[in-house]
Every structure is written in structure tokens, then in C-alpha cells.
CSV table of C-alpha atoms in Angstrom, one decimal:
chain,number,residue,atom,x,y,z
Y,1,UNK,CA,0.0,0.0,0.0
Y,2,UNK,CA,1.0,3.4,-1.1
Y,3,UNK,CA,1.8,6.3,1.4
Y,4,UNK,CA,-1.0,8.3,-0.8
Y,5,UNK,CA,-3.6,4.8,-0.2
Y,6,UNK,CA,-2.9,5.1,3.3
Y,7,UNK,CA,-3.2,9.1,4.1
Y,8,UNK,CA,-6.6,8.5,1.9
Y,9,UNK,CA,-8.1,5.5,4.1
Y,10,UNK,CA,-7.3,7.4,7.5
Y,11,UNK,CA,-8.8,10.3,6.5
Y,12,UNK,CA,-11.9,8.1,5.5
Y,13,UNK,CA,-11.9,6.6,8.8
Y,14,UNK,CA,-11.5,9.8,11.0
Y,15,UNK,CA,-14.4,11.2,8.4
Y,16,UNK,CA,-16.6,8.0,10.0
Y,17,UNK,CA,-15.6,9.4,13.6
Y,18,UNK,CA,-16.9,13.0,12.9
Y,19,UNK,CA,-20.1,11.6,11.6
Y,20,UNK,CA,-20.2,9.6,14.9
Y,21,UNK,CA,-19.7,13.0,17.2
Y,22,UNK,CA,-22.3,15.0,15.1
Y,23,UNK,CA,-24.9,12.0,16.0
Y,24,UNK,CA,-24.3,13.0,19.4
Y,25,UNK,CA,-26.8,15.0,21.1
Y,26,UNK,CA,-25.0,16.4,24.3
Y,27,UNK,CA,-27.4,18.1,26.7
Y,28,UNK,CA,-26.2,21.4,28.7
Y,29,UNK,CA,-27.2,22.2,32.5
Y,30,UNK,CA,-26.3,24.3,35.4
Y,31,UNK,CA,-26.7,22.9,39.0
Y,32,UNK,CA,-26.3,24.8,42.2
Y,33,UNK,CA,-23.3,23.1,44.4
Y,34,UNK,CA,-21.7,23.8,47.5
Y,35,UNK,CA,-22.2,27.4,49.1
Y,36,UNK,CA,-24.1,28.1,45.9
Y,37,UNK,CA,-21.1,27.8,43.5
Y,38,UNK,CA,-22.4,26.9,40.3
Y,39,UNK,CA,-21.6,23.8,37.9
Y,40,UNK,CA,-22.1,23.3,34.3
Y,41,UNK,CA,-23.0,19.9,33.2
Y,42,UNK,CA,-22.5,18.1,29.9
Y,43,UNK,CA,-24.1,14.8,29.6
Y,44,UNK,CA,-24.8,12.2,26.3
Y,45,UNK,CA,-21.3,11.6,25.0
Y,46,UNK,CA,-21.3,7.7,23.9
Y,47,UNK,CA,-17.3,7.6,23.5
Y,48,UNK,CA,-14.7,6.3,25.4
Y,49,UNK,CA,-13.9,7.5,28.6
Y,50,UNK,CA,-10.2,8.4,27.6
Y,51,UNK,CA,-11.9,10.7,24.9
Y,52,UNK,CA,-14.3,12.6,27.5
Y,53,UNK,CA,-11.5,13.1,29.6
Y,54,UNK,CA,-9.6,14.6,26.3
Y,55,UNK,CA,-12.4,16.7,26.1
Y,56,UNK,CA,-12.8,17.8,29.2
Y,57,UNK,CA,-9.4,18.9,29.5
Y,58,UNK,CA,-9.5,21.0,26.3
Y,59,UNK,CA,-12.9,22.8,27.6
Y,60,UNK,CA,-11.6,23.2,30.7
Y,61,UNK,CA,-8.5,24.7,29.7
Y,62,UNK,CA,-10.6,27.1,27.4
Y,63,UNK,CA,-13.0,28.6,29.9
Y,64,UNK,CA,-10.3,28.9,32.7
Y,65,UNK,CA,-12.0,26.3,34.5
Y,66,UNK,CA,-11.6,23.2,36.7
Y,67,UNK,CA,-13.6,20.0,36.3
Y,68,UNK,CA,-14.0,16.6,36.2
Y,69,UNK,CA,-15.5,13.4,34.3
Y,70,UNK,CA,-17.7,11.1,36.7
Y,71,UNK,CA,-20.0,8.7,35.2
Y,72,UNK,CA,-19.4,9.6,31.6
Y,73,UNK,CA,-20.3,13.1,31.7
Y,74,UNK,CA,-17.9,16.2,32.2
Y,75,UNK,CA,-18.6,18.9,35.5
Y,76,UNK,CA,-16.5,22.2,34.7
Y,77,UNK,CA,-17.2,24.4,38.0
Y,78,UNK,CA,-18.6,27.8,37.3
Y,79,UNK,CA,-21.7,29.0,34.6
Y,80,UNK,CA,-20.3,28.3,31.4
Y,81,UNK,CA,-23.6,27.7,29.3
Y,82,UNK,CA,-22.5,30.7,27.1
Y,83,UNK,CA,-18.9,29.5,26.3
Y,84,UNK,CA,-19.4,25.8,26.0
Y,85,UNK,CA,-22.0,25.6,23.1
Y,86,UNK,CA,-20.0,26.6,20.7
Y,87,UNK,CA,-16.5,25.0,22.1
Y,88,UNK,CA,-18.6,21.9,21.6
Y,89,UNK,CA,-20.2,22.7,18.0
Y,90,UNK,CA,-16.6,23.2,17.0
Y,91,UNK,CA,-15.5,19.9,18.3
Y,92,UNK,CA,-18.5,18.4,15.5
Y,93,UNK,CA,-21.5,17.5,18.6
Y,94,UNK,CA,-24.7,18.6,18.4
Y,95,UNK,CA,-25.8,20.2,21.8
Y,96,UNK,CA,-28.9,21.1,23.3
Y,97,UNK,CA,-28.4,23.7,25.9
């Protein structure tokens, strides 16, 4: 196999994994911690834990924030409902905030 066959089959296959993120409907919500410190929640990703935590550390490195992945959704402290939308679009998922 050629280095041109090859370059042209991965960029099929990573062309298969974007169409996989924009099938993703990821939900976006604020909840009310400790002391009234607020939370944003993202919720829906069906991908491998290693690639929400990937995430998670991208998003929260772009809002200023810290987080963390439990139970295959990502918690970034702080309201970020304005921020993270479009982060995510960018990223290929469809959200619903």
C-alpha cells in the first residue's frame, strides 16, 4: 500500500468518527453546588472514557476552569452555558443547551 492509499483510508476513517460526534446530542445544564457555587454539566457523549476526559481537559482549559469526568459526563465548576456551546459545535457534537 502506497503512502497516498494510506493518508486517503485514514482520512476516510476519522471522516466515519466525525459523523459519529455529530450523531451526538449532548445536553447542557447548570446545577447549584456547594455554598451556591455553580456547575455546568454536559451529559450524552457515547465515547470512550479516555476521549471525554480529552475533552474535558480541552474545555476546561478554554474557559479557565476546573472540572472533572464522573459517570461519563464532564462537570467544569462555574456557569459556562454561554462559552461551552460553541466550544462543543466546533468539536462536530450537536448540543442542546
Amino acid at each position: 500500500m502506497s503512502e497516498d492509499e494510506l493518508d486517503d483510508l485514514l482520512d476516510e476513517l476519522d471522516s466515519q468518527g466525525d459523523l459519529e460526534t455529530s450523531q451526538q446530542l449532548l445536553t447542557l445544564r447548570t446545577e447549584s453546588r456547594r455554598y451556591d457555587k455553580p456547575v455546568t454539566i454536559i451529559e450524552g457523549f457515547d465515547l470512550p472514557d479516555s476521549e471525554v476526559e480529552s475533552i474535558a481537559s480541552d474545555l476546561k482549559s478554554s474557559v479557565g476552569a476546573g472540572g472533572t469526568v464522573e459517570d461519563g459526563r464532564i462537570e467544569i465548576q462555574g456557569d459556562h452555558r454561554d462559552r461551552l456551546p460553541e466550544l462543543l459545535r466546533d468539536r462536530g457534537f450537536d448540543v442542546r443547551a
